Amino acid sequence: MASADVPPTIAWAGDRIRLIDQRRLPAELVVVEATTVEELCEYIATLAVRGAPAIGVAGAMGVALAVVRGEDPAAAGERLRATRPTAVNLGWGVDRALGAADPVAEAQRLAVDDVERNRAIGRHGAPLFASGANVLTHCNTGALATVGWGTALGVLRAAHEAGTRLHVWIDETRPVLQGARLTAWECERLGIPATLVADVMAAALMRAGRVDAAIVGADRITANGDVANKIGTYAVAVACHHHGIPFYVAAPRSTFDHTLPTGDAIEIERRSPDEVTTIAGVRIAPEGIAAENWAFDVTPAELVTAWITEDGVFRTPPGPDVAPAP
Ligand code: MRU
């Protein structure tokens, strides 16, 4: 994606926040504005802006917005935090802005920092992939899930730009189709060879020898290395384990939550059943059928081959202050 023709996923604009409305992609690339904290909360809750690092920066910018509007930043922080419970980055961004002497400057600093960290994740992760590799990914972890560049897809982008010949299998990622709508759009723009598949095809592809590695992002990684990520990630990890395929997780250190011992303690967001009974607003299930919609699942640490961060590649889960082995 040439940065020249795609605006940042989210940006501070003096007294408002500009963000790409991801609900409308890939049909149209539209930038919308949040001028109030309530508007921003609505954008986060309805996935106009989404992806753990992006909503982390949104949280910080929301606090900044409250400050410039003369509202109580702490109350704004609570409203923002309540929009989505699973991604630790959201509360982290809110807290960073609340704890800063100048929340507006801090929010902008976090936005710049996000892109730098993602590029570092890409630099560390890219050498893990050999030329000719077929790599499966789930959900969207590209520039759209961050302020820019991306985490897991950012690793594949870094490898691609370094000349590694990769082919990406994109899981469509039901129910909201972040893979089909967003990752496919980003791969197209970046010129990364990619093929879209239904989520349920992943294990069969592995059995057929068509997947060399999988890489995903994370919404929260607990002290023991358990990973909360988009629903369906666990199934990919289990299938990788069964077939002896490396399963990588790429995330900034802000996604690690060392206050929770294991993934069992992670609150999993429950979203509207309507996302399951419909596709793109069209009802596909009979009226009256019950539906469950867990937005995330937890992959146990033992299924993770390595955690790729801006500080390097960890083969065991990093503690709060741990640097990777050289
Ligand atoms: O519900 P979403 O679209 O916000 O879920 C996003 C994911 O699960 C991503 O994999 C995760 O946030 C990492 S994004 C770099």
Short mmCIF file of C-alpha atoms and ligand atoms in Angstrom, two decimals:
data_model
loop_
_atom_site.label_atom_id
_atom_site.label_comp_id
_atom_site.label_asym_id
_atom_site.label_seq_id
_atom_site.Cartn_x
_atom_site.Cartn_y
_atom_site.Cartn_z
CA MET A 1 0.00 0.00 0.00
CA ALA A 2 1.64 3.23 -1.05
CA SER A 3 1.34 5.60 1.88
CA ALA A 4 0.88 8.38 -0.69
CA ASP A 5 -2.59 7.24 -1.67
CA VAL A 6 -3.90 5.75 1.56
CA PRO A 7 -4.31 7.98 4.61
CA PRO A 8 -3.28 6.73 8.05
CA THR A 9 -5.85 4.44 9.66
CA ILE A 10 -6.35 7.01 12.41
CA ALA A 11 -4.95 10.53 12.82
CA TRP A 12 -5.28 13.50 15.14
CA ALA A 13 -6.55 16.62 13.35
CA GLY A 14 -6.33 19.43 15.92
CA ASP A 15 -9.78 19.23 17.49
CA ARG A 16 -11.04 16.01 15.93
CA ILE A 17 -9.95 12.53 14.90
CA ARG A 18 -9.88 11.33 11.32
CA LEU A 19 -10.15 7.64 10.59
CA ILE A 20 -10.67 5.28 7.70
CA ASP A 21 -14.18 3.83 7.94
CA GLN A 22 -13.30 0.15 7.67
CA ARG A 23 -16.96 -0.87 7.57
CA ARG A 24 -17.08 0.44 4.01
CA LEU A 25 -14.01 -1.30 2.68
CA PRO A 26 -13.30 -2.70 0.17
CA ALA A 27 -16.16 -1.02 -1.71
CA GLU A 28 -14.97 2.51 -0.90
CA LEU A 29 -12.11 4.19 0.92
CA VAL A 30 -13.77 6.86 3.06
CA VAL A 31 -12.30 8.95 5.88
CA VAL A 32 -14.75 9.98 8.62
CA GLU A 33 -14.33 12.33 11.57
CA ALA A 34 -15.04 11.91 15.26
CA THR A 35 -15.64 15.27 16.88
CA THR A 36 -16.97 13.88 20.16
CA VAL A 37 -16.00 11.00 22.44
CA GLU A 38 -19.45 9.48 21.86
CA GLU A 39 -18.89 9.41 18.11
CA LEU A 40 -15.51 7.79 18.60
CA CYS A 41 -16.99 5.16 20.95
CA GLU A 42 -19.57 4.34 18.28
CA TYR A 43 -16.86 4.03 15.62
CA ILE A 44 -14.88 1.65 17.85
CA ALA A 45 -17.91 -0.45 18.85
CA THR A 46 -19.11 -0.84 15.25
CA LEU A 47 -15.60 -1.66 13.92
CA ALA A 48 -15.17 1.47 11.79
CA VAL A 49 -11.78 1.48 13.51
CA ARG A 50 -10.57 -1.89 14.73
CA GLY A 51 -7.48 -3.99 15.40
CA ALA A 52 -5.78 -3.89 18.78
CA PRO A 53 -3.00 -1.35 18.04
CA ALA A 54 -5.39 0.97 16.16
CA ILE A 55 -7.93 1.02 18.97
CA GLY A 56 -5.10 1.58 21.45
CA VAL A 57 -4.26 4.82 19.67
CA ALA A 58 -7.99 5.58 19.33
CA GLY A 59 -8.30 5.28 23.12
CA ALA A 60 -5.48 7.78 23.64
CA MET A 61 -6.91 10.16 21.04
CA GLY A 62 -10.35 9.86 22.66
CA VAL A 63 -8.92 11.08 25.96
CA ALA A 64 -7.19 13.90 24.05
CA LEU A 65 -10.52 14.80 22.44
CA ALA A 66 -12.16 15.03 25.86
CA VAL A 67 -9.37 17.37 26.99
CA VAL A 68 -9.73 19.76 24.03
CA ARG A 69 -13.51 19.75 24.48
CA GLY A 70 -13.21 20.57 28.17
CA GLU A 71 -14.75 17.25 29.25
CA ASP A 72 -13.67 15.03 32.11
CA PRO A 73 -10.89 12.88 30.59
CA ALA A 74 -11.23 10.12 33.21
CA ALA A 75 -14.94 9.69 32.48
CA ALA A 76 -14.20 9.69 28.75
CA GLY A 77 -11.54 7.05 29.36
CA GLU A 78 -14.07 4.81 31.10
CA ARG A 79 -16.56 5.13 28.24
CA LEU A 80 -13.86 4.35 25.69
CA ARG A 81 -12.53 1.40 27.68
CA ALA A 82 -16.02 -0.14 27.87
CA THR A 83 -16.47 -0.27 24.09
CA ARG A 84 -14.33 -3.39 23.58
CA PRO A 85 -13.01 -5.46 26.49
CA THR A 86 -10.56 -7.95 24.97
CA ALA A 87 -7.79 -5.85 23.38
CA VAL A 88 -5.50 -4.72 26.19
CA ASN A 89 -4.18 -1.96 23.92
CA LEU A 90 -7.40 0.05 24.28
CA GLY A 91 -7.08 0.48 28.05
CA TRP A 92 -3.32 0.89 27.62
CA GLY A 93 -3.82 3.83 25.22
CA VAL A 94 -6.41 5.41 27.51
CA ASP A 95 -4.08 5.08 30.50
CA ARG A 96 -1.09 6.46 28.60
CA ALA A 97 -3.03 9.60 27.67
CA LEU A 98 -4.58 9.98 31.14
CA GLY A 99 -1.16 9.67 32.76
CA ALA A 100 0.53 12.21 30.48
CA ALA A 101 1.02 15.89 31.29
CA ASP A 102 -0.16 16.65 27.75
CA PRO A 103 -2.64 13.97 26.56
CA VAL A 104 -2.88 15.52 23.08
CA ALA A 105 0.88 15.31 22.54
CA GLU A 106 0.96 11.82 24.04
CA ALA A 107 -1.77 10.53 21.71
CA GLN A 108 0.11 11.85 18.69
CA ARG A 109 3.36 10.38 19.98
CA LEU A 110 1.72 6.95 20.38
CA ALA A 111 0.51 7.14 16.78
CA VAL A 112 4.02 7.81 15.45
CA ASP A 113 5.45 5.19 17.78
CA ASP A 114 2.98 2.55 16.57
CA VAL A 115 4.25 2.68 13.00
CA GLU A 116 7.89 2.52 14.13
CA ARG A 117 7.21 -0.49 16.34
CA ASN A 118 5.35 -2.26 13.57
CA ARG A 119 8.22 -1.74 11.16
CA ALA A 120 10.56 -3.22 13.79
CA ILE A 121 8.23 -6.23 14.18
CA GLY A 122 8.45 -6.65 10.41
CA ARG A 123 12.25 -6.46 10.40
CA HIS A 124 12.53 -9.11 13.13
CA GLY A 125 9.88 -11.42 11.71
CA ALA A 126 10.66 -11.33 7.99
CA PRO A 127 13.71 -13.67 8.14
CA LEU A 128 11.50 -16.44 9.58
CA PHE A 129 10.00 -16.98 6.12
CA ALA A 130 11.80 -18.72 3.27
CA SER A 131 11.32 -17.78 -0.35
CA GLY A 132 8.50 -19.81 -1.85
CA ALA A 133 6.65 -20.14 1.45
CA ASN A 134 2.87 -20.36 1.61
CA VAL A 135 1.76 -18.53 4.75
CA LEU A 136 -1.72 -18.62 6.21
CA THR A 137 -3.10 -15.64 8.11
CA HIS A 138 -6.35 -15.01 9.95
CA CYS A 139 -8.28 -11.75 10.42
CA ASN A 140 -6.68 -8.43 9.43
CA THR A 141 -3.38 -7.40 10.96
CA GLY A 142 -2.17 -5.01 8.29
CA ALA A 143 -1.91 -1.23 8.17
CA LEU A 144 -5.66 -1.02 8.79
CA ALA A 145 -5.38 -2.76 12.17
CA THR A 146 -2.70 -0.31 13.29
CA VAL A 147 -1.88 3.32 12.57
CA GLY A 148 0.26 2.08 9.69
CA TRP A 149 2.28 -0.86 8.35
CA GLY A 150 0.70 -3.66 10.44
CA THR A 151 1.86 -6.46 12.71
CA ALA A 152 1.47 -10.03 11.35
CA LEU A 153 0.67 -8.84 7.84
CA GLY A 154 3.40 -6.23 8.36
CA VAL A 155 5.88 -9.10 8.80
CA LEU A 156 4.76 -10.60 5.49
CA ARG A 157 4.93 -7.16 3.88
CA ALA A 158 8.49 -6.70 5.16
CA ALA A 159 9.47 -10.11 3.78
CA HIS A 160 7.79 -9.36 0.45
CA GLU A 161 9.51 -5.98 0.16
CA ALA A 162 12.85 -7.61 1.02
CA GLY A 163 12.42 -9.84 -2.03
CA THR A 164 11.21 -13.02 -0.33
CA ARG A 165 8.75 -14.73 -2.65
CA LEU A 166 5.67 -15.39 -0.51
CA HIS A 167 2.14 -16.51 -1.14
CA VAL A 168 -0.47 -15.71 1.50
CA TRP A 169 -3.54 -17.81 2.25
CA ILE A 170 -6.12 -15.37 3.61
CA ASP A 171 -8.78 -16.82 5.91
CA GLU A 172 -12.02 -14.97 5.18
CA THR A 173 -12.60 -14.63 8.97
CA ARG A 174 -16.28 -15.06 9.64
CA PRO A 175 -18.44 -13.49 10.92
CA VAL A 176 -17.27 -9.96 10.07
CA LEU A 177 -14.94 -10.99 7.23
CA GLN A 178 -11.87 -8.94 8.11
CA GLY A 179 -9.81 -11.31 5.97
CA ALA A 180 -12.00 -11.20 2.89
CA ARG A 181 -12.69 -7.47 3.08
CA LEU A 182 -9.54 -5.96 4.56
CA THR A 183 -6.56 -8.33 4.30
CA ALA A 184 -7.47 -9.14 0.70
CA TRP A 185 -7.70 -5.40 -0.05
CA GLU A 186 -4.32 -4.72 1.54
CA CYS A 187 -2.59 -7.64 -0.22
CA GLU A 188 -3.98 -6.45 -3.54
CA ARG A 189 -2.66 -2.94 -2.98
CA LEU A 190 0.71 -4.20 -1.79
CA GLY A 191 1.11 -6.63 -4.67
CA ILE A 192 1.54 -9.58 -2.31
CA PRO A 193 0.38 -12.79 -4.04
CA ALA A 194 -2.58 -14.05 -2.02
CA THR A 195 -5.53 -16.40 -2.22
CA LEU A 196 -8.73 -16.06 -0.21
CA VAL A 197 -10.18 -19.18 1.39
CA ALA A 198 -13.10 -19.97 3.65
CA ASP A 199 -11.89 -20.36 7.25
CA VAL A 200 -13.00 -23.98 7.23
CA MET A 201 -10.54 -24.81 4.42
CA ALA A 202 -7.40 -24.05 6.44
CA ALA A 203 -6.91 -27.50 7.97
CA ALA A 204 -7.50 -29.22 4.62
CA LEU A 205 -4.87 -26.99 3.01
CA MET A 206 -2.41 -27.99 5.72
CA ARG A 207 -3.17 -31.68 5.23
CA ALA A 208 -2.55 -31.20 1.51
CA GLY A 209 0.91 -29.78 2.28
CA ARG A 210 -0.01 -26.33 0.98
CA VAL A 211 0.80 -24.32 4.16
CA ASP A 212 4.38 -23.78 5.40
CA ALA A 213 3.59 -21.42 8.30
CA ALA A 214 0.80 -19.43 9.88
CA ILE A 215 1.07 -15.95 11.36
CA VAL A 216 -1.54 -13.99 13.29
CA GLY A 217 -1.79 -10.91 15.49
CA ALA A 218 -3.06 -10.66 19.05
CA ASP A 219 -5.44 -8.65 21.18
CA ARG A 220 -3.96 -9.69 24.51
CA ILE A 221 -1.08 -11.97 25.47
CA THR A 222 -0.98 -13.10 29.09
CA ALA A 223 2.08 -13.63 31.31
CA ASN A 224 2.34 -17.31 30.32
CA GLY A 225 2.14 -16.50 26.59
CA ASP A 226 -1.52 -17.44 25.94
CA VAL A 227 -2.89 -15.40 23.03
CA ALA A 228 -6.36 -13.90 22.62
CA ASN A 229 -7.04 -13.16 18.98
CA LYS A 230 -9.89 -13.17 16.47
CA ILE A 231 -12.26 -16.12 16.78
CA GLY A 232 -10.93 -18.96 14.67
CA THR A 233 -7.29 -18.39 15.58
CA TYR A 234 -7.32 -21.29 18.04
CA ALA A 235 -8.55 -23.65 15.32
CA VAL A 236 -5.69 -22.53 13.05
CA ALA A 237 -3.17 -23.11 15.87
CA VAL A 238 -4.53 -26.58 16.66
CA ALA A 239 -4.40 -27.54 12.98
CA CYS A 240 -0.83 -26.21 12.69
CA HIS A 241 0.21 -28.24 15.73
CA HIS A 242 -1.34 -31.39 14.29
CA HIS A 243 0.51 -30.92 11.00
CA GLY A 244 3.84 -29.76 12.49
CA ILE A 245 3.54 -26.29 10.95
CA PRO A 246 5.04 -23.25 12.72
CA PHE A 247 2.43 -20.92 14.23
CA TYR A 248 3.71 -17.37 14.82
CA VAL A 249 2.14 -14.49 16.76
CA ALA A 250 3.24 -10.93 15.94
CA ALA A 251 2.37 -8.13 18.34
CA PRO A 252 3.88 -5.04 19.97
CA ARG A 253 4.90 -5.25 23.63
CA SER A 254 1.82 -3.12 24.46
CA THR A 255 -0.32 -6.19 23.67
CA PHE A 256 1.32 -8.19 26.48
CA ASP A 257 -0.68 -8.12 29.70
CA HIS A 258 1.59 -9.32 32.48
CA THR A 259 -1.13 -8.72 35.10
CA LEU A 260 -3.06 -11.80 33.92
CA PRO A 261 -1.43 -15.18 34.57
CA THR A 262 -3.17 -17.15 31.81
CA GLY A 263 -5.64 -16.76 28.98
CA ASP A 264 -8.44 -18.13 31.19
CA ALA A 265 -8.57 -14.69 32.84
CA ILE A 266 -9.14 -12.80 29.57
CA GLU A 267 -12.58 -11.29 29.08
CA ILE A 268 -13.84 -12.36 25.66
CA GLU A 269 -16.02 -9.82 23.89
CA ARG A 270 -19.50 -11.07 23.03
CA ARG A 271 -20.87 -9.31 19.98
CA SER A 272 -24.34 -9.16 18.47
CA PRO A 273 -25.74 -12.46 17.14
CA ASP A 274 -26.80 -10.45 14.10
CA GLU A 275 -23.20 -10.66 12.83
CA VAL A 276 -23.62 -14.45 12.64
CA THR A 277 -27.16 -14.59 11.24
CA THR A 278 -26.36 -12.08 8.49
CA ILE A 279 -23.60 -11.45 5.92
CA ALA A 280 -23.11 -7.84 4.84
CA GLY A 281 -26.54 -7.01 6.21
CA VAL A 282 -28.32 -9.84 4.38
CA ARG A 283 -30.00 -12.39 6.62
CA ILE A 284 -28.79 -15.95 5.95
CA ALA A 285 -30.33 -17.79 8.93
CA PRO A 286 -34.00 -18.31 9.75
CA GLU A 287 -35.66 -15.77 12.04
CA GLY A 288 -35.74 -16.97 15.62
CA ILE A 289 -32.62 -19.19 15.55
CA ALA A 290 -30.32 -18.62 18.51
CA ALA A 291 -26.77 -17.49 17.63
CA GLU A 292 -23.59 -16.99 19.68
CA ASN A 293 -20.89 -14.56 18.69
CA TRP A 294 -17.63 -14.72 20.63
CA ALA A 295 -15.38 -12.18 18.94
CA PHE A 296 -12.11 -13.77 20.14
CA ASP A 297 -10.66 -17.05 21.33
CA VAL A 298 -7.59 -18.00 23.33
CA THR A 299 -4.71 -20.01 21.90
CA PRO A 300 -2.61 -21.67 24.61
CA ALA A 301 1.07 -20.76 24.67
CA GLU A 302 2.16 -24.34 23.93
CA LEU A 303 0.75 -24.01 20.42
CA VAL A 304 2.78 -20.86 19.68
CA THR A 305 6.14 -21.37 17.93
CA ALA A 306 7.35 -17.82 18.60
CA TRP A 307 6.13 -14.39 19.63
CA ILE A 308 7.45 -11.72 17.24
CA THR A 309 7.75 -8.27 18.84
CA GLU A 310 9.47 -4.97 18.11
CA ASP A 311 12.25 -6.15 20.45
CA GLY A 312 12.88 -9.40 18.62
CA VAL A 313 11.64 -12.97 18.26
CA PHE A 314 10.92 -14.85 21.48
CA ARG A 315 10.78 -18.65 21.52
CA THR A 316 9.42 -18.57 25.07
CA PRO A 317 6.95 -15.91 26.27
CA PRO A 318 8.80 -12.70 27.20
CA GLY A 319 8.50 -11.31 30.71
CA PRO A 320 7.90 -7.58 31.16
CA ASP A 321 11.61 -6.70 30.99
CA VAL A 322 13.00 -9.64 29.07
CA ALA A 323 15.09 -9.14 25.95
CA PRO A 324 15.18 -11.94 23.37
CA ALA A 325 18.11 -14.35 23.30
CA PRO A 326 20.72 -13.14 20.75
O1 MRU B 1 -12.48 -7.47 15.97
P1 MRU B 1 -11.22 -6.92 15.35
O2 MRU B 1 -11.29 -6.79 13.88
O3 MRU B 1 -10.76 -5.66 16.05
O4 MRU B 1 -10.13 -8.05 15.68
C1 MRU B 1 -8.81 -7.82 15.28
C2 MRU B 1 -7.92 -8.98 15.53
O5 MRU B 1 -8.30 -9.98 16.08
C3 MRU B 1 -6.48 -8.80 15.17
O6 MRU B 1 -5.90 -10.02 14.82
C4 MRU B 1 -5.72 -8.21 16.38
O7 MRU B 1 -6.38 -7.09 16.89
C5 MRU B 1 -4.33 -7.83 16.01
S1 MRU B 1 -4.32 -6.46 14.91
C6 MRU B 1 -2.73 -6.07 14.52
#
